[in-house]
Amino acid sequence: MTIKQTGTSVPVKTGLMTGLGNLSDASSFFHYIIRCFFIEISTYNVFSP
């Protein structure tokens, strides 16, 4: 098994760090974290042959 990484992961992490600086709207921030989490899952093929 190998971990494959796609090029979309880096912009997601960059966007996540940007989101961390915008805590004024907790609700939007929460949904942003959840969305980024699922994007991370979809861009990583953790269990690949």
mmCIF file of C-alpha atoms in Angstrom:
data_model
loop_
_atom_site.group_PDB
_atom_site.id
_atom_site.type_symbol
_atom_site.label_atom_id
_atom_site.label_comp_id
_atom_site.label_asym_id
_atom_site.label_seq_id
_atom_site.Cartn_x
_atom_site.Cartn_y
_atom_site.Cartn_z
ATOM 1 C CA MET A 1 0.000 0.000 0.000
ATOM 2 C CA THR A 2 1.172 3.498 -0.795
ATOM 3 C CA ILE A 3 -0.108 6.961 -0.059
ATOM 4 C CA LYS A 4 -0.786 8.930 -3.211
ATOM 5 C CA GLN A 5 -0.939 12.687 -3.039
ATOM 6 C CA THR A 6 -2.573 14.927 -5.612
ATOM 7 C CA GLY A 7 -1.704 18.530 -6.375
ATOM 8 C CA THR A 8 -5.013 19.795 -4.978
ATOM 9 C CA SER A 9 -3.999 19.098 -1.388
ATOM 10 C CA VAL A 10 -1.610 22.041 -1.070
ATOM 11 C CA PRO A 11 -4.169 24.738 -2.014
ATOM 12 C CA VAL A 12 -6.600 23.129 0.449
ATOM 13 C CA LYS A 13 -4.073 23.387 3.267
ATOM 14 C CA THR A 14 -3.279 26.970 2.272
ATOM 15 C CA GLY A 15 -6.986 27.800 2.291
ATOM 16 C CA LEU A 16 -7.337 26.113 5.663
ATOM 17 C CA MET A 17 -4.593 28.270 7.171
ATOM 18 C CA THR A 18 -6.315 31.333 5.714
ATOM 19 C CA GLY A 19 -9.558 30.183 7.310
ATOM 20 C CA LEU A 20 -7.834 29.894 10.694
ATOM 21 C CA GLY A 21 -7.212 33.632 10.563
ATOM 22 C CA ASN A 22 -10.914 34.336 10.106
ATOM 23 C CA LEU A 23 -12.482 33.137 13.344
ATOM 24 C CA SER A 24 -14.981 35.988 13.578
ATOM 25 C CA ASP A 25 -17.691 33.904 11.954
ATOM 26 C CA ALA A 26 -17.568 30.649 13.918
ATOM 27 C CA SER A 27 -20.425 29.023 12.022
ATOM 28 C CA SER A 28 -18.942 29.608 8.574
ATOM 29 C CA PHE A 29 -15.530 28.574 9.893
ATOM 30 C CA PHE A 30 -16.956 25.307 11.218
ATOM 31 C CA HIS A 31 -18.542 24.436 7.882
ATOM 32 C CA TYR A 32 -15.311 25.447 6.120
ATOM 33 C CA ILE A 33 -13.313 23.001 8.259
ATOM 34 C CA ILE A 34 -15.773 20.190 7.536
ATOM 35 C CA ARG A 35 -15.667 20.947 3.816
ATOM 36 C CA CYS A 36 -11.854 21.027 3.795
ATOM 37 C CA PHE A 37 -11.803 17.767 5.738
ATOM 38 C CA PHE A 38 -13.861 15.953 3.107
ATOM 39 C CA ILE A 39 -11.803 17.531 0.315
ATOM 40 C CA GLU A 40 -8.657 16.186 1.980
ATOM 41 C CA ILE A 41 -10.206 12.715 2.169
ATOM 42 C CA SER A 42 -11.226 12.838 -1.486
ATOM 43 C CA THR A 43 -7.802 14.005 -2.689
ATOM 44 C CA TYR A 44 -5.854 11.322 -0.837
ATOM 45 C CA ASN A 45 -6.000 7.711 -1.908
ATOM 46 C CA VAL A 46 -4.860 6.286 1.407
ATOM 47 C CA PHE A 47 -5.434 2.648 0.543
ATOM 48 C CA SER A 48 -4.198 2.194 -3.007
ATOM 49 C CA PRO A 49 -2.578 -0.869 -4.564
#
